[in-house]
mmCIF file of C-alpha atoms in Angstrom:
data_model
loop_
_atom_site.group_PDB
_atom_site.id
_atom_site.type_symbol
_atom_site.label_atom_id
_atom_site.label_comp_id
_atom_site.label_asym_id
_atom_site.label_seq_id
_atom_site.Cartn_x
_atom_site.Cartn_y
_atom_site.Cartn_z
ATOM 1 C CA MET A 30 103.722 125.693 105.470
ATOM 2 C CA LYS A 31 103.562 122.819 108.242
ATOM 3 C CA VAL A 32 102.258 119.676 107.603
ATOM 4 C CA MET A 33 101.367 116.442 109.533
ATOM 5 C CA HIS A 34 101.605 112.924 107.519
ATOM 6 C CA ILE A 35 100.416 110.165 109.328
ATOM 7 C CA GLU A 36 102.259 106.890 107.782
ATOM 8 C CA THR A 37 100.770 103.574 109.568
ATOM 9 C CA GLY A 38 102.982 100.945 107.373
ATOM 10 C CA ARG A 39 105.505 99.244 109.861
ATOM 11 C CA HIS A 40 107.929 98.237 106.671
ATOM 12 C CA LEU A 41 109.466 100.871 104.118
ATOM 13 C CA TYR A 42 107.727 99.183 101.361
ATOM 14 C CA GLY A 43 105.978 100.990 98.219
ATOM 15 C CA GLY A 44 103.655 103.499 100.331
ATOM 16 C CA ALA A 45 106.010 104.462 102.529
ATOM 17 C CA ARG A 46 109.138 104.523 100.683
ATOM 18 C CA GLN A 47 107.017 106.764 98.591
ATOM 19 C CA VAL A 48 106.224 109.213 101.772
ATOM 20 C CA LEU A 49 110.172 109.376 102.435
ATOM 21 C CA TYR A 50 110.832 110.624 98.994
ATOM 22 C CA LEU A 51 107.677 113.336 99.282
ATOM 23 C CA LEU A 52 109.189 114.295 102.695
ATOM 24 C CA ARG A 53 112.469 114.818 100.998
ATOM 25 C CA GLY A 54 111.066 116.543 97.998
ATOM 26 C CA LEU A 55 108.751 118.859 100.828
ATOM 27 C CA LYS A 56 111.419 119.570 102.589
ATOM 28 C CA GLU A 57 113.394 121.304 99.764
ATOM 29 C CA HIS A 58 110.388 123.537 99.201
ATOM 30 C CA GLY A 59 110.317 124.948 102.276
ATOM 31 C CA VAL A 60 107.716 122.565 103.690
ATOM 32 C CA ASP A 61 108.206 122.118 107.742
ATOM 33 C CA SER A 62 106.700 118.064 107.935
ATOM 34 C CA VAL A 63 105.877 116.078 111.009
ATOM 35 C CA LEU A 64 105.676 112.246 110.529
ATOM 36 C CA VAL A 65 103.254 110.775 112.530
ATOM 37 C CA CYS A 66 104.205 106.383 112.862
ATOM 38 C CA PRO A 67 104.585 103.049 114.583
ATOM 39 C CA GLU A 68 106.754 103.062 117.088
ATOM 40 C CA GLY A 69 109.452 100.474 116.193
ATOM 41 C CA SER A 70 108.250 101.269 112.522
ATOM 42 C CA ALA A 71 111.260 101.266 109.443
ATOM 43 C CA ILE A 72 110.336 105.002 108.045
ATOM 44 C CA GLU A 73 110.454 106.319 112.366
ATOM 45 C CA SER A 74 114.550 106.123 111.903
ATOM 46 C CA ALA A 75 114.452 106.331 108.345
ATOM 47 C CA ALA A 76 112.566 109.903 107.519
ATOM 48 C CA GLY A 77 115.009 112.197 110.655
ATOM 49 C CA ASP A 78 116.848 113.640 108.780
ATOM 50 C CA VAL A 79 113.562 114.921 106.160
ATOM 51 C CA ALA A 80 110.985 115.361 109.055
ATOM 52 C CA ARG A 81 110.578 115.363 112.676
ATOM 53 C CA VAL A 82 109.092 111.826 113.700
ATOM 54 C CA CYS A 83 106.851 111.631 116.360
ATOM 55 C CA ALA A 84 106.377 107.500 116.615
ATOM 56 C CA LEU A 85 103.479 106.581 118.918
ATOM 57 C CA PRO A 86 102.104 103.210 119.519
ATOM 58 C CA TRP A 87 99.973 101.826 116.704
ATOM 59 C CA GLY A 88 97.428 98.875 117.147
ATOM 60 C CA GLY A 89 96.121 99.179 113.639
ATOM 61 C CA ASP A 90 92.027 99.829 112.657
ATOM 62 C CA LEU A 91 90.636 99.111 115.936
ATOM 63 C CA ASP A 92 93.257 101.007 117.843
ATOM 64 C CA LEU A 93 90.362 103.553 119.069
ATOM 65 C CA ALA A 94 93.225 105.335 121.477
ATOM 66 C CA GLY A 95 95.022 106.565 118.888
ATOM 67 C CA VAL A 96 92.165 109.387 118.136
ATOM 68 C CA PRO A 97 93.253 110.971 121.147
ATOM 69 C CA ARG A 98 96.996 110.445 120.675
ATOM 70 C CA VAL A 99 96.801 112.038 117.664
ATOM 71 C CA ARG A 100 94.661 114.748 118.878
ATOM 72 C CA ARG A 101 96.714 115.810 120.997
ATOM 73 C CA LEU A 102 99.584 115.702 118.657
ATOM 74 C CA ILE A 103 97.446 118.339 116.110
ATOM 75 C CA ARG A 104 96.926 120.765 118.773
ATOM 76 C CA SER A 105 100.581 120.736 120.303
ATOM 77 C CA GLU A 106 102.272 121.271 115.943
ATOM 78 C CA SER A 107 99.255 123.039 114.948
ATOM 79 C CA PRO A 108 99.763 122.045 111.502
ATOM 80 C CA ASP A 109 98.079 123.843 108.350
ATOM 81 C CA ILE A 110 97.407 120.134 106.604
ATOM 82 C CA VAL A 111 96.965 116.525 107.653
ATOM 83 C CA HIS A 112 97.971 114.333 105.065
ATOM 84 C CA LEU A 113 96.846 110.287 105.929
ATOM 85 C CA HIS A 114 99.206 107.537 103.813
ATOM 86 C CA SER A 115 97.874 104.387 104.980
ATOM 87 C CA ARG A 116 95.628 102.163 106.236
ATOM 88 C CA ARG A 117 95.869 100.159 109.063
ATOM 89 C CA GLY A 118 93.772 102.918 111.027
ATOM 90 C CA ALA A 119 95.409 105.937 109.463
ATOM 91 C CA ASP A 120 93.264 106.919 106.783
ATOM 92 C CA THR A 121 89.938 106.653 109.315
ATOM 93 C CA LEU A 122 91.811 107.328 113.177
ATOM 94 C CA GLY A 123 93.327 109.946 111.702
ATOM 95 C CA ALA A 124 90.618 111.976 109.862
ATOM 96 C CA LEU A 125 88.567 111.742 112.940
ATOM 97 C CA ALA A 126 91.731 113.612 114.890
ATOM 98 C CA ALA A 127 92.443 115.855 112.499
ATOM 99 C CA ILE A 128 88.628 116.803 112.254
ATOM 100 C CA ALA A 129 87.979 117.361 115.745
ATOM 101 C CA THR A 130 90.906 119.831 115.832
ATOM 102 C CA ARG A 131 89.452 121.678 112.373
ATOM 103 C CA THR A 132 92.383 121.171 110.398
ATOM 104 C CA ARG A 133 92.522 119.985 106.695
ATOM 105 C CA VAL A 134 92.865 116.514 105.736
ATOM 106 C CA VAL A 135 94.359 114.907 102.881
ATOM 107 C CA LEU A 136 94.022 111.621 102.232
ATOM 108 C CA SER A 137 96.443 109.346 99.386
ATOM 109 C CA ARG A 138 95.176 106.209 98.125
ATOM 110 C CA ARG A 139 97.075 103.835 96.708
ATOM 111 C CA VAL A 140 94.839 100.674 96.136
ATOM 112 C CA ASP A 141 91.922 100.047 93.644
ATOM 113 C CA ASN A 142 89.717 98.142 94.911
ATOM 114 C CA PRO A 143 85.915 99.144 95.152
ATOM 115 C CA GLU A 144 85.433 101.007 98.804
ATOM 116 C CA SER A 145 82.359 99.235 100.280
ATOM 117 C CA ALA A 146 79.072 101.474 100.454
ATOM 118 C CA VAL A 147 79.570 102.399 103.952
ATOM 119 C CA ALA A 148 83.503 103.686 103.490
ATOM 120 C CA LEU A 149 82.077 106.024 100.438
ATOM 121 C CA ALA A 150 79.002 107.182 102.682
ATOM 122 C CA LEU A 151 80.641 107.464 105.731
ATOM 123 C CA LYS A 152 84.764 107.636 105.149
ATOM 124 C CA TYR A 153 85.121 109.632 102.485
ATOM 125 C CA ARG A 154 83.028 112.354 104.218
ATOM 126 C CA LEU A 155 85.882 113.272 106.311
ATOM 127 C CA TYR A 156 88.011 114.393 103.913
ATOM 128 C CA ASP A 157 89.065 117.838 101.996
ATOM 129 C CA HIS A 158 90.512 115.742 98.830
ATOM 130 C CA VAL A 159 91.581 112.810 97.801
ATOM 131 C CA ILE A 160 94.707 111.825 96.037
ATOM 132 C CA THR A 161 95.572 109.032 93.970
ATOM 133 C CA ILE A 162 98.346 107.724 92.866
ATOM 134 C CA SER A 163 97.037 106.338 89.504
ATOM 135 C CA GLU A 164 94.303 107.521 86.752
ATOM 136 C CA ALA A 165 93.212 103.922 87.028
ATOM 137 C CA ILE A 166 92.440 104.452 91.083
ATOM 138 C CA ALA A 167 90.444 108.040 90.361
ATOM 139 C CA ARG A 168 88.126 106.045 88.221
ATOM 140 C CA VAL A 169 87.482 103.447 90.475
ATOM 141 C CA LEU A 170 86.422 105.868 92.756
ATOM 142 C CA SER A 171 84.792 108.619 90.492
ATOM 143 C CA GLU A 172 82.339 105.658 89.649
ATOM 144 C CA GLN A 173 81.433 105.074 93.009
ATOM 145 C CA GLY A 174 80.529 108.886 93.172
ATOM 146 C CA VAL A 175 83.317 110.658 94.838
ATOM 147 C CA THR A 176 82.925 114.188 92.992
ATOM 148 C CA GLN A 177 85.864 114.541 90.604
ATOM 149 C CA ASP A 178 86.694 118.201 92.455
ATOM 150 C CA ARG A 179 87.694 116.079 95.653
ATOM 151 C CA LEU A 180 89.839 113.784 93.306
ATOM 152 C CA THR A 181 93.111 114.412 92.048
ATOM 153 C CA CYS A 182 95.294 111.868 90.351
ATOM 154 C CA VAL A 183 99.162 112.890 91.685
ATOM 155 C CA PRO A 184 101.159 109.478 90.385
ATOM 156 C CA SER A 185 103.909 107.517 92.725
ATOM 157 C CA ALA A 186 107.836 108.547 91.849
ATOM 158 C CA VAL A 187 111.211 106.306 91.754
ATOM 159 C CA ASP A 188 114.382 107.567 92.470
ATOM 160 C CA MET A 189 115.886 106.649 89.487
ATOM 161 C CA THR A 190 119.644 107.175 91.109
ATOM 162 C CA GLU A 191 118.592 104.658 93.140
ATOM 163 C CA TRP A 192 118.860 101.649 90.462
ATOM 164 C CA ALA A 193 121.233 103.341 88.243
ATOM 165 C CA THR A 194 124.176 100.974 88.536
ATOM 166 C CA PRO A 195 122.798 97.698 88.760
ATOM 167 C CA ALA A 196 125.413 94.974 89.160
ATOM 168 C CA THR A 197 126.631 92.406 86.555
ATOM 169 C CA ARG A 198 125.326 89.469 85.334
ATOM 170 C CA SER A 199 128.294 87.336 87.137
ATOM 171 C CA GLU A 200 127.887 89.014 90.415
ATOM 172 C CA LEU A 201 123.828 88.159 90.438
ATOM 173 C CA CYS A 202 124.496 84.752 89.385
ATOM 174 C CA ALA A 203 127.021 84.283 92.451
ATOM 175 C CA GLU A 204 125.006 85.750 94.781
ATOM 176 C CA PHE A 205 122.584 83.255 94.079
ATOM 177 C CA SER A 206 123.905 80.712 92.877
ATOM 178 C CA LEU A 207 122.728 80.695 89.441
ATOM 179 C CA LEU A 208 124.448 79.954 85.934
ATOM 180 C CA GLU A 209 124.942 82.797 83.842
ATOM 181 C CA SER A 210 123.881 80.695 80.620
ATOM 182 C CA GLN A 211 119.811 80.840 82.556
ATOM 183 C CA LYS A 212 117.183 82.741 81.262
ATOM 184 C CA LEU A 213 115.850 84.610 84.738
ATOM 185 C CA VAL A 214 112.715 86.014 85.238
ATOM 186 C CA GLY A 215 112.401 88.088 88.645
ATOM 187 C CA MET A 216 109.532 89.379 90.725
ATOM 188 C CA ALA A 217 109.061 91.698 93.557
ATOM 189 C CA ALA A 218 106.140 91.523 94.824
ATOM 190 C CA GLN A 219 104.801 90.677 98.687
ATOM 191 C CA PHE A 220 103.058 87.154 98.960
ATOM 192 C CA ILE A 221 99.924 88.298 98.933
ATOM 193 C CA PRO A 222 97.143 86.225 96.667
ATOM 194 C CA ARG A 223 96.815 89.826 94.395
ATOM 195 C CA LYS A 224 99.968 89.929 93.387
ATOM 196 C CA GLY A 225 99.427 86.507 91.269
ATOM 197 C CA HIS A 226 102.204 84.550 92.227
ATOM 198 C CA ASP A 227 100.226 81.254 91.329
ATOM 199 C CA THR A 228 99.681 82.722 87.925
ATOM 200 C CA LEU A 229 103.697 82.921 87.599
ATOM 201 C CA ILE A 230 104.380 79.194 88.701
ATOM 202 C CA ASP A 231 100.970 78.441 86.432
ATOM 203 C CA ALA A 232 102.931 80.394 83.703
ATOM 204 C CA LEU A 233 106.318 78.374 84.827
ATOM 205 C CA ARG A 234 104.891 75.093 83.937
ATOM 206 C CA ARG A 235 104.447 76.030 80.665
ATOM 207 C CA LEU A 236 107.790 77.781 80.089
ATOM 208 C CA VAL A 237 110.343 74.431 81.237
ATOM 209 C CA ASP A 238 109.879 72.213 77.923
ATOM 210 C CA PRO A 239 110.193 74.643 75.781
ATOM 211 C CA LEU A 240 113.284 76.509 77.771
ATOM 212 C CA PRO A 241 113.995 74.218 80.533
ATOM 213 C CA GLU A 242 116.889 77.190 81.371
ATOM 214 C CA VAL A 243 114.368 79.266 82.939
ATOM 215 C CA HIS A 244 114.748 80.478 86.207
ATOM 216 C CA VAL A 245 112.467 82.404 88.074
ATOM 217 C CA LEU A 246 114.020 84.471 91.046
ATOM 218 C CA LEU A 247 111.235 85.614 93.661
ATOM 219 C CA PHE A 248 111.728 88.733 95.754
ATOM 220 C CA GLY A 249 110.072 89.437 98.768
ATOM 221 C CA LYS A 250 107.913 87.741 102.003
ATOM 222 C CA GLY A 251 104.221 87.754 103.094
ATOM 223 C CA PRO A 252 101.722 85.513 104.222
ATOM 224 C CA GLN A 253 101.505 83.467 101.028
ATOM 225 C CA GLN A 254 105.138 83.329 101.063
ATOM 226 C CA GLU A 255 104.477 78.672 102.508
ATOM 227 C CA VAL A 256 101.851 78.547 100.421
ATOM 228 C CA VAL A 257 103.823 79.572 96.813
ATOM 229 C CA GLN A 258 106.953 77.152 98.350
ATOM 230 C CA LYS A 259 104.639 73.884 98.857
ATOM 231 C CA ARG A 260 103.667 74.376 95.335
ATOM 232 C CA VAL A 261 106.958 75.303 93.665
ATOM 233 C CA GLU A 262 108.160 71.584 95.379
ATOM 234 C CA SER A 263 104.748 69.155 94.659
ATOM 235 C CA GLU A 264 104.873 70.695 90.802
ATOM 236 C CA GLY A 265 108.519 69.661 90.357
ATOM 237 C CA LEU A 266 109.793 73.408 89.799
ATOM 238 C CA ALA A 267 112.193 73.685 92.797
ATOM 239 C CA GLN A 268 115.346 73.461 90.416
ATOM 240 C CA HIS A 269 113.229 76.473 88.385
ATOM 241 C CA VAL A 270 112.137 79.023 91.619
ATOM 242 C CA THR A 271 115.066 80.479 94.180
ATOM 243 C CA PHE A 272 113.210 82.585 96.459
ATOM 244 C CA ALA A 273 115.256 85.618 97.203
ATOM 245 C CA GLY A 274 113.549 87.027 100.403
ATOM 246 C CA TYR A 275 113.115 90.583 100.867
ATOM 247 C CA ARG A 276 116.301 92.828 99.592
ATOM 248 C CA ASP A 277 117.371 96.203 101.010
ATOM 249 C CA ASP A 278 119.643 95.819 97.865
ATOM 250 C CA LEU A 279 117.302 94.331 95.283
ATOM 251 C CA PRO A 280 118.516 98.048 93.028
ATOM 252 C CA ARG A 281 121.580 95.804 93.044
ATOM 253 C CA TRP A 282 120.143 92.847 91.333
ATOM 254 C CA LEU A 283 116.708 94.038 89.568
ATOM 255 C CA GLY A 284 118.568 95.622 86.889
ATOM 256 C CA ALA A 285 120.762 92.202 85.584
ATOM 257 C CA LEU A 286 117.618 90.691 85.478
ATOM 258 C CA ASP A 287 116.738 89.302 81.672
ATOM 259 C CA LEU A 288 112.777 90.031 82.461
ATOM 260 C CA VAL A 289 110.122 91.677 85.422
ATOM 261 C CA GLY A 290 106.985 89.183 85.798
ATOM 262 C CA HIS A 291 104.268 91.092 87.569
ATOM 263 C CA PRO A 292 101.234 89.206 86.821
ATOM 264 C CA ALA A 293 99.073 91.247 89.498
ATOM 265 C CA ARG A 294 95.267 90.966 89.916
ATOM 266 C CA ARG A 295 94.699 94.262 91.002
ATOM 267 C CA GLU A 296 97.410 97.110 91.327
ATOM 268 C CA GLY A 297 97.117 100.295 92.420
ATOM 269 C CA LEU A 298 100.001 101.514 89.849
ATOM 270 C CA GLY A 299 102.644 99.132 90.603
ATOM 271 C CA VAL A 300 106.255 100.646 92.208
ATOM 272 C CA ALA A 301 108.129 97.863 91.472
ATOM 273 C CA LEU A 302 106.852 98.146 87.932
ATOM 274 C CA LEU A 303 108.509 101.907 88.149
ATOM 275 C CA GLN A 304 112.096 100.323 89.648
ATOM 276 C CA ALA A 305 112.361 97.756 87.155
ATOM 277 C CA ALA A 306 111.947 100.497 84.353
ATOM 278 C CA ALA A 307 114.486 103.118 86.151
ATOM 279 C CA ALA A 308 116.964 99.614 86.162
ATOM 280 C CA GLY A 309 116.487 99.312 82.720
ATOM 281 C CA VAL A 310 114.610 95.955 82.687
ATOM 282 C CA ALA A 311 112.002 94.586 80.137
ATOM 283 C CA ILE A 312 108.347 94.265 82.019
ATOM 284 C CA VAL A 313 105.364 91.513 81.401
ATOM 285 C CA ALA A 314 102.589 92.575 83.646
ATOM 286 C CA ALA A 315 98.956 92.155 84.001
ATOM 287 C CA ASP A 316 96.461 94.309 82.709
ATOM 288 C CA ALA A 317 95.510 95.397 85.692
ATOM 289 C CA GLY A 318 94.739 98.518 87.915
ATOM 290 C CA GLY A 319 97.158 101.299 86.774
ATOM 291 C CA ILE A 320 99.831 98.939 85.343
ATOM 292 C CA PRO A 321 99.162 100.492 82.190
ATOM 293 C CA GLU A 322 100.272 103.699 82.968
ATOM 294 C CA ILE A 323 103.176 101.877 83.159
ATOM 295 C CA VAL A 324 103.695 99.432 81.118
ATOM 296 C CA ARG A 325 102.506 100.174 77.147
ATOM 297 C CA PRO A 326 102.261 97.108 74.973
ATOM 298 C CA GLY A 327 104.442 97.127 71.979
ATOM 299 C CA GLU A 328 106.318 100.095 73.371
ATOM 300 C CA THR A 329 107.109 99.902 77.240
ATOM 301 C CA GLY A 330 106.607 96.468 77.904
ATOM 302 C CA TRP A 331 104.607 93.554 77.057
ATOM 303 C CA LEU A 332 101.018 93.213 78.627
ATOM 304 C CA VAL A 333 98.921 90.299 78.764
ATOM 305 C CA PRO A 334 95.509 89.270 80.852
ATOM 306 C CA PRO A 335 94.914 88.797 84.588
ATOM 307 C CA ASP A 336 95.083 85.348 85.457
ATOM 308 C CA ARG A 337 95.810 83.516 82.301
ATOM 309 C CA ALA A 338 98.933 81.800 82.568
ATOM 310 C CA GLU A 339 99.263 80.895 78.709
ATOM 311 C CA ASP A 340 98.857 84.409 77.768
ATOM 312 C CA LEU A 341 101.771 85.108 80.330
ATOM 313 C CA ALA A 342 104.209 82.229 79.568
ATOM 314 C CA GLU A 343 103.804 83.027 75.801
ATOM 315 C CA ALA A 344 104.804 87.019 76.489
ATOM 316 C CA ILE A 345 107.848 85.761 78.556
ATOM 317 C CA LEU A 346 108.777 83.137 75.957
ATOM 318 C CA GLU A 347 108.929 86.023 73.276
ATOM 319 C CA ALA A 348 110.649 88.680 74.926
ATOM 320 C CA LEU A 349 112.992 85.895 76.135
ATOM 321 C CA ALA A 350 113.667 85.099 72.701
ATOM 322 C CA HIS A 351 114.303 89.194 71.644
ATOM 323 C CA PRO A 352 117.189 90.473 73.272
ATOM 324 C CA ASP A 353 116.931 93.309 70.814
ATOM 325 C CA LEU A 354 112.920 93.736 71.612
ATOM 326 C CA ARG A 355 113.765 93.944 74.994
ATOM 327 C CA GLU A 356 116.223 96.329 75.494
ATOM 328 C CA ALA A 357 114.114 98.401 73.287
ATOM 329 C CA ARG A 358 111.508 97.854 75.343
ATOM 330 C CA ALA A 359 113.326 98.747 78.250
ATOM 331 C CA THR A 360 114.953 102.156 77.243
ATOM 332 C CA ALA A 361 111.461 103.369 76.160
ATOM 333 C CA ALA A 362 110.005 102.392 79.257
ATOM 334 C CA ARG A 363 112.749 103.874 81.407
ATOM 335 C CA GLU A 364 112.184 107.153 79.574
ATOM 336 C CA HIS A 365 108.475 106.959 79.827
ATOM 337 C CA VAL A 366 109.197 106.542 83.864
ATOM 338 C CA ARG A 367 111.487 109.299 83.873
ATOM 339 C CA LYS A 368 109.481 112.010 82.570
ATOM 340 C CA ARG A 369 105.897 110.652 84.655
ATOM 341 C CA PHE A 370 107.184 109.500 87.213
ATOM 342 C CA SER A 371 109.972 111.655 88.825
ATOM 343 C CA ILE A 372 109.949 112.635 92.753
ATOM 344 C CA ASP A 373 109.869 116.378 91.865
ATOM 345 C CA ALA A 374 106.615 115.819 89.925
ATOM 346 C CA MET A 375 105.226 113.931 92.384
ATOM 347 C CA THR A 376 106.241 116.781 95.389
ATOM 348 C CA ARG A 377 105.071 119.321 92.912
ATOM 349 C CA GLY A 378 101.398 117.307 92.624
ATOM 350 C CA ASN A 379 100.793 116.853 96.560
ATOM 351 C CA LEU A 380 102.039 120.674 96.981
ATOM 352 C CA ALA A 381 100.003 122.137 94.390
ATOM 353 C CA ILE A 382 96.784 120.832 96.279
ATOM 354 C CA TYR A 383 98.060 121.862 99.910
ATOM 355 C CA GLN A 384 98.608 124.968 98.890
ATOM 356 C CA ARG A 385 94.885 124.909 96.844
ATOM 357 C CA LEU A 386 93.388 123.649 99.842
ATOM 358 C CA LEU A 387 94.929 126.607 101.578
ATOM 359 C CA GLY A 388 93.969 129.215 99.242
ATOM 360 C CA VAL A 389 98.106 129.907 98.830
ATOM 361 C CA GLN A 390 99.990 131.209 96.207
ATOM 362 C CA GLY A 391 101.819 128.353 94.035
ATOM 363 C CA GLN A 392 105.949 128.486 94.074
#
């Protein structure tokens, strides 16, 4: 079996990293993979040992010249399946190129926001099957009219081994100029509105009086970072916040925190929460999108309503006040993620869909 994957993200963030995991898993199952990606993207260099990489100029959703470029590649490579992994044109332009060659098309959908009526009427007719990374996304599409026989949930995965050996607390504090006596709450997310950084800052304002030793580390970058920084400074919270930036070595630091907070307003699943669970750190998160599929309140973490800073602050206070409870829920979360969100399970789930579309015997 030969599968062409189209991933147009430029950075090795959540979606692109999932593609890399899938390519590695498919190679172990003897699947021949071809990766189409933008020139200079992070996955171009990362995937060379698990797929044949074809890097192309890519200008995004309106790059109509991308259709003939991809069409020529499909005709040259003759894949059995074209698997579209991202937006930025991959979900539409890639589909049009595949249909022109009469090749089966699969889409992975990673976000939980509803589609427009136009997209549902036109774009979703292009796909032979849609894979969602959470049951929440599948429900959204089903409620909008995508039929159940064209939808399958295959959850995203985390490589447990990457997160198994975190730094010590003293190493973390030395790296980020912190005190070991501080209560450390981390958040790992792009600085975009739906991630809820503003809710976390609202919660922090409520925390500093009852818990003056609280400190928040914000990992990541994005278009809203300057806005968040200015707000932190204007509200006198700078001594309680560290902007840690995007870190390739995040697996080293996440597990050394007391807690991970994730107050997202919308979230397809929450790969950062899979990572936190794999790292053995307790989680307080918002009840949005696919997050409850990872964070089960009272069992694998704390869950609060989105946009409710007072509830977020209360849950963080409770978690930080009870280290034994944090440890118990973190242990339960790690076991839950190990069982349900493995790379092997994700690979087999995708492979089963390919085999079903092609009418071939499963392995």
